[in-house]
C-alpha cells in the first residue's frame, strides 16, 4: 500500500511540474552509500550543530561573513557559455537574499516578517586564484560532454568537467547543461569534505538575465542550494508527505513540498498541528517558483552560521576577494606594460623596494606603485 501511494505522489508531482527543483537529497544519499566516512560524518552533523548553537548564543553578533565564489562554466555551445553579466546577476541575487535586501521581502506574510532574517552572509567573485594569481573568479571550460547528471564528471577536468578549486577556501559553483528535470544540487557540510563540494546548477536557472527560463528565472535555485551547502534542509523535512523536521524551530512543520505559487494561508492546520498560518511556502527551502520565494528565517540563519563556523571555517577569514588585486587592475588585465620609470622619469630595469615608481601601459594608463619591504 505504501509503495503504491509513493508512486501516485511522484506521478502527481510530475504532472504538476516537470522540473525537480533540487537533487541534493538524492546526491547526499548516493554519497553516503558510496563513502562510509562521509556517511559517518553526516550522521553527526545535527548533534554537532545543536551543540555549537548552545555554546555560541551570541553568534548573531558576528560581523558579516563574505564567501569567495568560483564559477566554472561548462559549455558546448555559445548559449551555454553564459555571460559575465549573467554570472554577476546571480551574485547580486545572493547578496540581496542573504542580506534580506531583496525587493520582494515585502511579500513575506506579516506573521513571519519578524522572524525573517538578514543572514549577514555575503558573496564575492574570487579575485585571487589557488595559485595566488589575479582572477575574475570565472573558469570557462569548453566541453564535448553531454548533459551532466549527478556523478563526478562535472568536477573532473579529465571527464569533461572542471576540477574544483580547493573546497575549504572557495564555494565552487558549476554551471552546465544539467540533465533534464533537474535544476541543481549541492553538497551539505560535515567534518568530511570531499572532491566536488559545492553547487551544480543548470545554465537556464543561474542568475536573472540571459539564458534563464521562467519560472526559475530569478536566481533562487542558487539561493536554495547554498542553503543546503550551509546545512539547511527542505522546510518539509524531506521525504514525500512526511511532515518531517527540518531541525529549525521557527519554520512551521509542513506536510510536503509546494510548487507554483500558492496563496496565503496554504494548508493551515496540516500535520495534526494547530497552525492557522499554514506552510511557509515562500521560504527559499521550499520548491515554489522563484518569484514566490522571499525569506530565510532566524532559525535557518543560526544553522547556516553554525555550519560556516564548524565545517567551513576558512570562509570566516580570507583575502580571496579584495586581496591584492584592485578593481582597476582587474578591468585592465589585457593592457601591456611599456616601461617603468622613477619619479624623475628615468627608466627602471630592476625594481627597487620602498621607492615610488610609475608604470606606463600601452593603453595610455599610468599607475603609481611602491613595493614595500
Ligand atoms: Zn533542495
Ligand atoms: Ca521547522
mmCIF file of C-alpha atoms and ligand atoms in Angstrom:
data_model
loop_
_atom_site.group_PDB
_atom_site.id
_atom_site.type_symbol
_atom_site.label_atom_id
_atom_site.label_comp_id
_atom_site.label_asym_id
_atom_site.label_seq_id
_atom_site.Cartn_x
_atom_site.Cartn_y
_atom_site.Cartn_z
ATOM 1 C CA UNK A 1 0.000 0.000 0.000
ATOM 2 C CA UNK A 2 2.788 2.339 0.915
ATOM 3 C CA UNK A 3 4.565 1.644 -2.360
ATOM 4 C CA UNK A 4 1.501 2.433 -4.449
ATOM 5 C CA UNK A 5 0.986 5.681 -2.586
ATOM 6 C CA UNK A 6 4.575 6.734 -3.293
ATOM 7 C CA UNK A 7 4.199 6.127 -6.994
ATOM 8 C CA UNK A 8 0.953 8.050 -7.141
ATOM 9 C CA UNK A 9 2.501 11.034 -5.387
ATOM 10 C CA UNK A 10 5.518 11.010 -7.648
ATOM 11 C CA UNK A 11 3.233 10.818 -10.669
ATOM 12 C CA UNK A 12 1.144 13.714 -9.394
ATOM 13 C CA UNK A 13 4.256 15.798 -8.923
ATOM 14 C CA UNK A 14 5.450 15.120 -12.434
ATOM 15 C CA UNK A 15 2.069 16.099 -13.743
ATOM 16 C CA UNK A 16 2.048 19.350 -11.791
ATOM 17 C CA UNK A 17 5.581 20.255 -12.608
ATOM 18 C CA UNK A 18 8.079 18.524 -14.833
ATOM 19 C CA UNK A 19 11.004 20.127 -13.016
ATOM 20 C CA UNK A 20 12.551 18.606 -9.902
ATOM 21 C CA UNK A 21 13.902 21.696 -8.227
ATOM 22 C CA UNK A 22 16.680 20.034 -6.374
ATOM 23 C CA UNK A 23 18.774 16.861 -6.353
ATOM 24 C CA UNK A 24 20.501 17.480 -3.029
ATOM 25 C CA UNK A 25 18.706 14.747 -1.102
ATOM 26 C CA UNK A 26 19.495 12.242 -3.861
ATOM 27 C CA UNK A 27 23.175 13.187 -4.174
ATOM 28 C CA UNK A 28 23.622 13.118 -0.393
ATOM 29 C CA UNK A 29 22.132 9.631 -0.152
ATOM 30 C CA UNK A 30 24.301 8.496 -3.074
ATOM 31 C CA UNK A 31 27.469 9.900 -1.485
ATOM 32 C CA UNK A 32 26.631 8.291 1.869
ATOM 33 C CA UNK A 33 26.208 4.908 0.187
ATOM 34 C CA UNK A 34 29.464 5.229 -1.710
ATOM 35 C CA UNK A 35 31.546 6.676 1.100
ATOM 36 C CA UNK A 36 31.197 5.348 4.667
ATOM 37 C CA UNK A 37 33.400 8.148 6.038
ATOM 38 C CA UNK A 38 31.025 10.734 4.632
ATOM 39 C CA UNK A 39 28.011 8.839 5.969
ATOM 40 C CA UNK A 40 29.600 8.713 9.397
ATOM 41 C CA UNK A 41 30.464 12.418 9.347
ATOM 42 C CA UNK A 42 26.991 13.426 8.121
ATOM 43 C CA UNK A 43 25.295 11.372 10.832
ATOM 44 C CA UNK A 44 26.941 13.562 13.454
ATOM 45 C CA UNK A 45 26.107 16.929 11.933
ATOM 46 C CA UNK A 46 22.763 17.599 13.610
ATOM 47 C CA UNK A 47 24.079 16.839 17.067
ATOM 48 C CA UNK A 48 27.252 18.879 16.485
ATOM 49 C CA UNK A 49 25.156 21.754 15.180
ATOM 50 C CA UNK A 50 22.840 21.769 18.180
ATOM 51 C CA UNK A 51 25.851 21.773 20.464
ATOM 52 C CA UNK A 52 27.520 24.650 18.619
ATOM 53 C CA UNK A 53 24.350 26.733 18.779
ATOM 54 C CA UNK A 54 24.052 26.034 22.511
ATOM 55 C CA UNK A 55 27.687 27.038 23.115
ATOM 56 C CA UNK A 56 27.547 30.130 20.907
ATOM 57 C CA UNK A 57 24.404 32.008 21.880
ATOM 58 C CA UNK A 58 25.843 35.298 20.605
ATOM 59 C CA UNK A 59 26.541 34.082 17.089
ATOM 60 C CA UNK A 60 24.299 36.757 15.658
ATOM 61 C CA UNK A 61 26.657 39.489 16.831
ATOM 62 C CA UNK A 62 29.263 38.299 14.379
ATOM 63 C CA UNK A 63 30.357 40.600 11.629
ATOM 64 C CA UNK A 64 29.425 39.972 8.032
ATOM 65 C CA UNK A 65 30.873 36.791 6.536
ATOM 66 C CA UNK A 66 31.920 37.010 2.876
ATOM 67 C CA UNK A 67 32.129 33.790 0.865
ATOM 68 C CA UNK A 68 34.503 33.730 -2.131
ATOM 69 C CA UNK A 69 32.964 32.128 -5.205
ATOM 70 C CA UNK A 70 34.422 30.496 -8.288
ATOM 71 C CA UNK A 71 32.008 29.788 -11.139
ATOM 72 C CA UNK A 72 33.032 27.019 -13.537
ATOM 73 C CA UNK A 73 31.097 27.494 -16.777
ATOM 74 C CA UNK A 74 30.979 24.230 -18.751
ATOM 75 C CA UNK A 75 29.732 24.777 -22.289
ATOM 76 C CA UNK A 76 29.437 23.032 -25.609
ATOM 77 C CA UNK A 77 27.718 25.919 -27.412
ATOM 78 C CA UNK A 78 27.514 29.719 -27.141
ATOM 79 C CA UNK A 79 24.181 29.630 -25.357
ATOM 80 C CA UNK A 80 25.584 27.557 -22.506
ATOM 81 C CA UNK A 81 28.621 29.851 -22.270
ATOM 82 C CA UNK A 82 26.681 32.380 -20.175
ATOM 83 C CA UNK A 83 27.913 35.965 -19.969
ATOM 84 C CA UNK A 84 29.895 37.562 -17.169
ATOM 85 C CA UNK A 85 26.895 39.833 -16.598
ATOM 86 C CA UNK A 86 24.598 36.830 -16.071
ATOM 87 C CA UNK A 87 27.033 35.369 -13.538
ATOM 88 C CA UNK A 88 27.265 38.677 -11.693
ATOM 89 C CA UNK A 89 23.459 38.933 -11.657
ATOM 90 C CA UNK A 90 23.462 35.705 -9.632
ATOM 91 C CA UNK A 91 25.935 37.156 -7.129
ATOM 92 C CA UNK A 92 23.616 40.162 -6.788
ATOM 93 C CA UNK A 93 20.650 37.870 -6.071
ATOM 94 C CA UNK A 94 22.626 36.007 -3.411
ATOM 95 C CA UNK A 95 23.689 39.206 -1.690
ATOM 96 C CA UNK A 96 20.123 40.501 -1.719
ATOM 97 C CA UNK A 97 18.567 37.244 -0.484
ATOM 98 C CA UNK A 98 21.122 36.534 2.255
ATOM 99 C CA UNK A 99 21.104 40.158 3.484
ATOM 100 C CA UNK A 100 17.316 40.464 3.080
ATOM 101 C CA UNK A 101 17.595 43.434 0.768
ATOM 102 C CA UNK A 102 15.525 41.553 -1.846
ATOM 103 C CA UNK A 103 12.790 43.837 -3.179
ATOM 104 C CA UNK A 104 10.156 41.124 -2.700
ATOM 105 C CA UNK A 105 10.823 40.916 1.047
ATOM 106 C CA UNK A 106 7.573 42.869 1.406
ATOM 107 C CA UNK A 107 5.714 39.798 0.104
ATOM 108 C CA UNK A 108 6.559 37.795 3.235
ATOM 109 C CA UNK A 109 3.246 37.439 5.119
ATOM 110 C CA UNK A 110 3.151 39.803 8.093
ATOM 111 C CA UNK A 111 3.004 36.898 10.586
ATOM 112 C CA UNK A 112 6.547 35.946 9.553
ATOM 113 C CA UNK A 113 8.091 39.378 8.958
ATOM 114 C CA UNK A 114 9.580 39.448 12.461
ATOM 115 C CA UNK A 115 11.429 36.140 12.045
ATOM 116 C CA UNK A 116 12.692 36.853 8.522
ATOM 117 C CA UNK A 117 16.473 37.074 8.722
ATOM 118 C CA UNK A 118 19.274 39.203 7.457
ATOM 119 C CA UNK A 119 21.633 36.236 7.414
ATOM 120 C CA UNK A 120 24.696 38.511 7.407
ATOM 121 C CA UNK A 121 26.355 36.366 4.753
ATOM 122 C CA UNK A 122 27.670 37.910 1.534
ATOM 123 C CA UNK A 123 29.233 36.559 -1.633
ATOM 124 C CA UNK A 124 32.001 37.830 -3.883
ATOM 125 C CA UNK A 125 33.679 36.603 -7.023
ATOM 126 C CA UNK A 126 37.147 35.399 -6.071
ATOM 127 C CA UNK A 127 39.865 37.826 -7.138
ATOM 128 C CA UNK A 128 42.743 35.525 -6.236
ATOM 129 C CA UNK A 129 43.022 32.018 -7.669
ATOM 130 C CA UNK A 130 44.507 28.959 -5.893
ATOM 131 C CA UNK A 131 47.974 29.893 -7.222
ATOM 132 C CA UNK A 132 47.745 33.381 -5.791
ATOM 133 C CA UNK A 133 47.221 34.905 -9.239
ATOM 134 C CA UNK A 134 44.611 37.541 -10.091
ATOM 135 C CA UNK A 135 41.310 36.139 -11.399
ATOM 136 C CA UNK A 136 37.755 37.241 -12.093
ATOM 137 C CA UNK A 137 36.508 34.057 -10.393
ATOM 138 C CA UNK A 138 35.124 32.705 -13.681
ATOM 139 C CA UNK A 139 36.535 29.482 -15.105
ATOM 140 C CA UNK A 140 35.275 28.817 -18.629
ATOM 141 C CA UNK A 141 35.712 25.306 -19.951
ATOM 142 C CA UNK A 142 34.581 24.120 -23.370
ATOM 143 C CA UNK A 143 33.457 20.514 -23.289
ATOM 144 C CA UNK A 144 32.113 17.808 -25.550
ATOM 145 C CA UNK A 145 30.343 16.175 -22.605
ATOM 146 C CA UNK A 146 26.576 15.937 -22.999
ATOM 147 C CA UNK A 147 24.157 16.819 -20.196
ATOM 148 C CA UNK A 148 25.681 16.349 -16.742
ATOM 149 C CA UNK A 149 23.977 14.067 -14.238
ATOM 150 C CA UNK A 150 24.711 13.603 -10.562
ATOM 151 C CA UNK A 151 28.109 11.934 -10.856
ATOM 152 C CA UNK A 152 31.722 13.069 -10.604
ATOM 153 C CA UNK A 153 32.133 14.064 -14.277
ATOM 154 C CA UNK A 154 31.159 17.667 -13.614
ATOM 155 C CA UNK A 155 34.036 18.252 -11.190
ATOM 156 C CA UNK A 156 36.701 16.394 -13.148
ATOM 157 C CA UNK A 157 38.559 18.096 -15.996
ATOM 158 C CA UNK A 158 39.637 14.747 -17.442
ATOM 159 C CA UNK A 159 35.974 13.644 -17.639
ATOM 160 C CA UNK A 160 34.843 16.777 -19.488
ATOM 161 C CA UNK A 161 34.077 18.872 -16.420
ATOM 162 C CA UNK A 162 36.235 21.308 -14.450
ATOM 163 C CA UNK A 163 38.399 20.460 -11.464
ATOM 164 C CA UNK A 164 37.452 22.048 -8.146
ATOM 165 C CA UNK A 165 39.309 24.927 -6.646
ATOM 166 C CA UNK A 166 40.194 23.995 -3.040
ATOM 167 C CA UNK A 167 36.905 23.162 -1.334
ATOM 168 C CA UNK A 168 37.904 24.608 2.013
ATOM 169 C CA UNK A 169 38.692 28.014 0.530
ATOM 170 C CA UNK A 170 36.137 28.612 -2.216
ATOM 171 C CA UNK A 171 32.483 27.980 -2.884
ATOM 172 C CA UNK A 172 32.700 26.081 -6.189
ATOM 173 C CA UNK A 173 29.690 26.518 -8.476
ATOM 174 C CA UNK A 174 29.490 24.540 -11.704
ATOM 175 C CA UNK A 175 27.069 25.956 -14.262
ATOM 176 C CA UNK A 176 26.364 23.473 -17.008
ATOM 177 C CA UNK A 177 23.888 21.685 -19.207
ATOM 178 C CA UNK A 178 22.232 19.642 -16.457
ATOM 179 C CA UNK A 179 20.116 16.545 -17.043
ATOM 180 C CA UNK A 180 16.501 17.204 -17.945
ATOM 181 C CA UNK A 181 14.145 17.571 -14.995
ATOM 182 C CA UNK A 182 16.761 18.813 -12.543
ATOM 183 C CA UNK A 183 17.539 22.443 -11.683
ATOM 184 C CA UNK A 184 20.534 21.873 -9.448
ATOM 185 C CA UNK A 185 22.015 20.238 -6.369
ATOM 186 C CA UNK A 186 24.509 20.891 -3.606
ATOM 187 C CA UNK A 187 26.647 19.016 -1.098
ATOM 188 C CA UNK A 188 25.696 19.580 2.562
ATOM 189 C CA UNK A 189 28.563 20.101 5.023
ATOM 190 C CA UNK A 190 30.203 17.784 7.528
ATOM 191 C CA UNK A 191 33.637 17.170 9.001
ATOM 192 C CA UNK A 192 34.444 15.234 5.836
ATOM 193 C CA UNK A 193 34.865 17.458 2.795
ATOM 194 C CA UNK A 194 35.499 15.720 -0.485
ATOM 195 C CA UNK A 195 36.053 16.459 -4.122
ATOM 196 C CA UNK A 196 33.078 18.064 -5.811
ATOM 197 C CA UNK A 197 31.920 20.040 -2.794
ATOM 198 C CA UNK A 198 29.730 22.924 -3.890
ATOM 199 C CA UNK A 199 26.790 23.545 -6.232
ATOM 200 C CA UNK A 200 25.861 22.296 -9.689
ATOM 201 C CA UNK A 201 23.215 24.359 -11.493
ATOM 202 C CA UNK A 202 21.726 24.316 -14.983
ATOM 203 C CA UNK A 203 22.596 27.337 -17.142
ATOM 204 C CA UNK A 204 18.838 28.033 -17.572
ATOM 205 C CA UNK A 205 18.449 28.608 -13.821
ATOM 206 C CA UNK A 206 21.552 30.616 -12.918
ATOM 207 C CA UNK A 207 21.282 34.387 -12.482
ATOM 208 C CA UNK A 208 18.329 36.517 -13.524
ATOM 209 C CA UNK A 209 19.256 37.657 -17.027
ATOM 210 C CA UNK A 210 20.426 35.985 -20.231
ATOM 211 C CA UNK A 211 19.579 32.305 -20.659
ATOM 212 C CA UNK A 212 17.327 31.920 -17.604
ATOM 213 C CA UNK A 213 13.902 30.346 -18.083
ATOM 214 C CA UNK A 214 10.676 31.169 -16.258
ATOM 215 C CA UNK A 215 9.543 30.294 -13.616
ATOM 216 C CA UNK A 216 13.087 29.664 -12.321
ATOM 217 C CA UNK A 217 14.499 32.906 -13.660
ATOM 218 C CA UNK A 218 15.241 34.940 -10.555
ATOM 219 C CA UNK A 219 18.329 33.183 -9.247
ATOM 220 C CA UNK A 220 16.601 31.395 -6.375
ATOM 221 C CA UNK A 221 17.942 27.968 -7.343
ATOM 222 C CA UNK A 222 21.411 29.073 -6.180
ATOM 223 C CA UNK A 223 19.929 30.682 -3.049
ATOM 224 C CA UNK A 224 18.184 27.381 -2.229
ATOM 225 C CA UNK A 225 21.246 25.244 -2.991
ATOM 226 C CA UNK A 226 23.566 27.408 -0.902
ATOM 227 C CA UNK A 227 21.046 26.918 1.896
ATOM 228 C CA UNK A 228 21.771 23.171 1.574
ATOM 229 C CA UNK A 229 25.520 23.812 1.279
ATOM 230 C CA UNK A 230 25.207 25.587 4.640
ATOM 231 C CA UNK A 231 23.276 22.707 6.200
ATOM 232 C CA UNK A 232 19.646 23.704 5.700
ATOM 233 C CA UNK A 233 17.095 21.007 4.989
ATOM 234 C CA UNK A 234 13.923 21.376 2.964
ATOM 235 C CA UNK A 235 11.215 23.009 5.070
ATOM 236 C CA UNK A 236 9.060 19.852 4.934
ATOM 237 C CA UNK A 237 11.951 17.818 6.330
ATOM 238 C CA UNK A 238 12.397 15.555 3.309
ATOM 239 C CA UNK A 239 10.550 12.552 2.001
ATOM 240 C CA UNK A 240 7.091 12.520 0.465
ATOM 241 C CA UNK A 241 4.166 13.535 2.599
ATOM 242 C CA UNK A 242 6.445 13.334 5.587
ATOM 243 C CA UNK A 243 5.521 16.197 7.946
ATOM 244 C CA UNK A 244 9.218 15.898 8.761
ATOM 245 C CA UNK A 245 11.561 18.016 10.830
ATOM 246 C CA UNK A 246 13.978 20.470 9.231
ATOM 247 C CA UNK A 247 15.685 20.971 12.607
ATOM 248 C CA UNK A 248 14.632 24.613 12.595
ATOM 249 C CA UNK A 249 12.039 25.600 15.187
ATOM 250 C CA UNK A 250 10.706 28.795 13.591
ATOM 251 C CA UNK A 251 9.733 27.186 10.282
ATOM 252 C CA UNK A 252 6.279 25.586 10.630
ATOM 253 C CA UNK A 253 6.055 21.825 10.149
ATOM 254 C CA UNK A 254 4.590 21.174 6.714
ATOM 255 C CA UNK A 255 3.423 18.035 5.030
ATOM 256 C CA UNK A 256 5.300 18.212 1.738
ATOM 257 C CA UNK A 257 6.907 20.486 -0.813
ATOM 258 C CA UNK A 258 4.948 23.167 -2.628
ATOM 259 C CA UNK A 259 5.136 24.047 -6.299
ATOM 260 C CA UNK A 260 3.977 27.014 -8.323
ATOM 261 C CA UNK A 261 2.757 29.919 -6.226
ATOM 262 C CA UNK A 262 0.130 29.164 -3.541
ATOM 263 C CA UNK A 263 -1.927 31.827 -1.803
ATOM 264 C CA UNK A 264 -1.541 32.541 1.900
ATOM 265 C CA UNK A 265 -2.543 30.801 4.133
ATOM 266 C CA UNK A 266 -1.781 27.467 2.474
ATOM 267 C CA UNK A 267 -2.562 24.121 4.182
ATOM 268 C CA UNK A 268 -3.408 25.571 7.601
ATOM 269 C CA UNK A 269 -3.588 23.054 10.462
ATOM 270 C CA UNK A 270 -1.937 20.260 8.494
ATOM 271 C CA UNK A 271 0.320 17.657 10.124
ATOM 272 C CA UNK A 272 -2.035 17.263 13.107
ATOM 273 C CA UNK A 273 -0.916 20.609 14.468
ATOM 274 C CA UNK A 274 -2.858 23.757 15.142
ATOM 275 C CA UNK A 275 -1.140 26.117 12.796
ATOM 276 C CA UNK A 276 -3.528 28.648 11.264
ATOM 277 C CA UNK A 277 -0.674 30.215 9.254
ATOM 278 C CA UNK A 278 -0.055 27.013 7.280
ATOM 279 C CA UNK A 279 3.011 26.287 5.164
ATOM 280 C CA UNK A 280 5.867 28.757 4.848
ATOM 281 C CA UNK A 281 5.803 28.121 1.108
ATOM 282 C CA UNK A 282 7.700 31.357 0.367
ATOM 283 C CA UNK A 283 10.766 30.066 2.214
ATOM 284 C CA UNK A 284 13.822 29.643 -0.026
ATOM 285 C CA UNK A 285 13.973 25.998 1.118
ATOM 286 C CA UNK A 286 10.597 25.087 -0.421
ATOM 287 C CA UNK A 287 10.066 24.267 -4.135
ATOM 288 C CA UNK A 288 7.883 27.184 -5.214
ATOM 289 C CA UNK A 289 8.557 29.444 -8.204
ATOM 290 C CA UNK A 290 11.448 31.887 -7.918
ATOM 291 C CA UNK A 291 9.035 34.824 -7.921
ATOM 292 C CA UNK A 292 7.231 33.438 -4.859
ATOM 293 C CA UNK A 293 10.256 32.915 -2.600
ATOM 294 C CA UNK A 294 11.446 35.644 -0.298
ATOM 295 C CA UNK A 295 12.875 34.567 3.062
ATOM 296 C CA UNK A 296 15.181 32.622 5.310
ATOM 297 C CA UNK A 297 14.209 32.646 9.000
ATOM 298 C CA UNK A 298 16.309 33.483 12.056
ATOM 299 C CA UNK A 299 16.430 29.781 12.887
ATOM 300 C CA UNK A 300 17.801 28.985 9.443
ATOM 301 C CA UNK A 301 20.341 31.796 9.778
ATOM 302 C CA UNK A 302 21.610 30.325 13.044
ATOM 303 C CA UNK A 303 22.028 26.936 11.422
ATOM 304 C CA UNK A 304 23.926 28.425 8.461
ATOM 305 C CA UNK A 305 26.277 30.368 10.735
ATOM 306 C CA UNK A 306 26.889 27.209 12.750
ATOM 307 C CA UNK A 307 27.740 25.389 9.509
ATOM 308 C CA UNK A 308 30.294 28.005 8.461
ATOM 309 C CA UNK A 309 31.942 28.109 11.893
ATOM 310 C CA UNK A 310 32.061 24.344 12.264
ATOM 311 C CA UNK A 311 32.615 22.975 8.807
ATOM 312 C CA UNK A 312 33.666 25.829 6.526
ATOM 313 C CA UNK A 313 35.847 27.974 8.826
ATOM 314 C CA UNK A 314 38.116 29.253 6.034
ATOM 315 C CA UNK A 315 35.172 31.384 4.938
ATOM 316 C CA UNK A 316 35.468 33.415 8.134
ATOM 317 C CA UNK A 317 38.856 34.966 7.381
ATOM 318 C CA UNK A 318 40.461 35.153 3.972
ATOM 319 C CA UNK A 319 41.672 37.679 1.435
ATOM 320 C CA UNK A 320 40.497 35.882 -1.673
ATOM 321 C CA UNK A 321 38.111 38.629 -2.705
ATOM 322 C CA UNK A 322 39.607 42.055 -2.122
ATOM 323 C CA UNK A 323 43.170 40.921 -1.518
ATOM 324 C CA UNK A 324 45.941 42.346 -3.621
ATOM 325 C CA UNK A 325 44.009 42.949 -6.819
ATOM 326 C CA UNK A 326 42.334 46.313 -7.262
ATOM 327 C CA UNK A 327 39.318 46.927 -9.454
ATOM 328 C CA UNK A 328 41.346 48.989 -11.952
ATOM 329 C CA UNK A 329 43.812 46.166 -12.398
ATOM 330 C CA UNK A 330 41.023 43.663 -12.969
ATOM 331 C CA UNK A 331 39.495 45.898 -15.628
ATOM 332 C CA UNK A 332 42.811 46.451 -17.349
ATOM 333 C CA UNK A 333 44.102 42.920 -17.475
ATOM 334 C CA UNK A 334 44.649 42.996 -21.216
ATOM 335 C CA UNK A 335 46.913 46.070 -21.356
ATOM 336 C CA UNK A 336 50.663 45.685 -21.747
ATOM 337 C CA UNK A 337 53.331 47.301 -19.661
ATOM 338 C CA UNK A 338 55.607 49.555 -21.760
ATOM 339 C CA UNK A 339 58.091 50.613 -19.141
ATOM 340 C CA UNK A 340 58.653 51.517 -15.515
ATOM 341 C CA UNK A 341 60.097 54.916 -14.627
ATOM 342 C CA UNK A 342 61.004 56.598 -11.366
ATOM 343 C CA UNK A 343 59.653 59.976 -10.297
ATOM 344 C CA UNK A 344 62.415 61.710 -12.278
ATOM 345 C CA UNK A 345 61.425 59.895 -15.469
ATOM 346 C CA UNK A 346 64.406 57.555 -15.541
ATOM 347 C CA UNK A 347 63.685 54.077 -16.909
ATOM 348 C CA UNK A 348 63.978 51.413 -14.248
ATOM 349 C CA UNK A 349 65.013 47.886 -15.191
ATOM 350 C CA UNK A 350 65.383 46.373 -11.765
ATOM 351 C CA UNK A 351 62.611 47.309 -9.341
ATOM 352 C CA UNK A 352 63.959 48.761 -6.087
ATOM 353 C CA UNK A 353 61.824 48.327 -2.983
ATOM 354 C CA UNK A 354 60.337 51.125 -0.899
ATOM 355 C CA UNK A 355 60.613 53.513 -3.845
ATOM 356 C CA UNK A 356 57.631 55.034 -5.657
ATOM 357 C CA UNK A 357 57.613 54.061 -9.350
ATOM 358 C CA UNK A 358 55.403 54.876 -12.319
ATOM 359 C CA UNK A 359 54.138 52.055 -14.542
ATOM 360 C CA UNK A 360 53.299 53.122 -18.121
ATOM 361 C CA UNK A 361 50.908 50.936 -20.143
ATOM 362 C CA UNK A 362 50.126 50.692 -23.869
ATOM 363 C CA UNK A 363 46.533 51.848 -23.341
ATOM 364 C CA UNK A 364 47.825 55.174 -22.041
ATOM 365 C CA UNK A 365 47.192 54.412 -18.384
ATOM 366 C CA UNK A 366 49.768 55.155 -15.706
ATOM 367 C CA UNK A 367 49.931 53.644 -12.237
ATOM 368 C CA UNK A 368 51.990 54.651 -9.281
ATOM 369 C CA UNK A 369 53.217 51.707 -7.239
ATOM 370 C CA UNK A 370 55.566 51.128 -4.378
ATOM 371 C CA UNK A 371 56.866 47.739 -3.391
ATOM 372 C CA UNK A 372 57.065 47.766 0.379
ATOM 373 C CA UNK A 373 59.601 45.534 2.039
HETATM 374 ZN ZN1 LIG B 1 16.725 21.358 -2.172
HETATM 375 CA CA1 LIG B 2 10.601 23.523 11.341
#
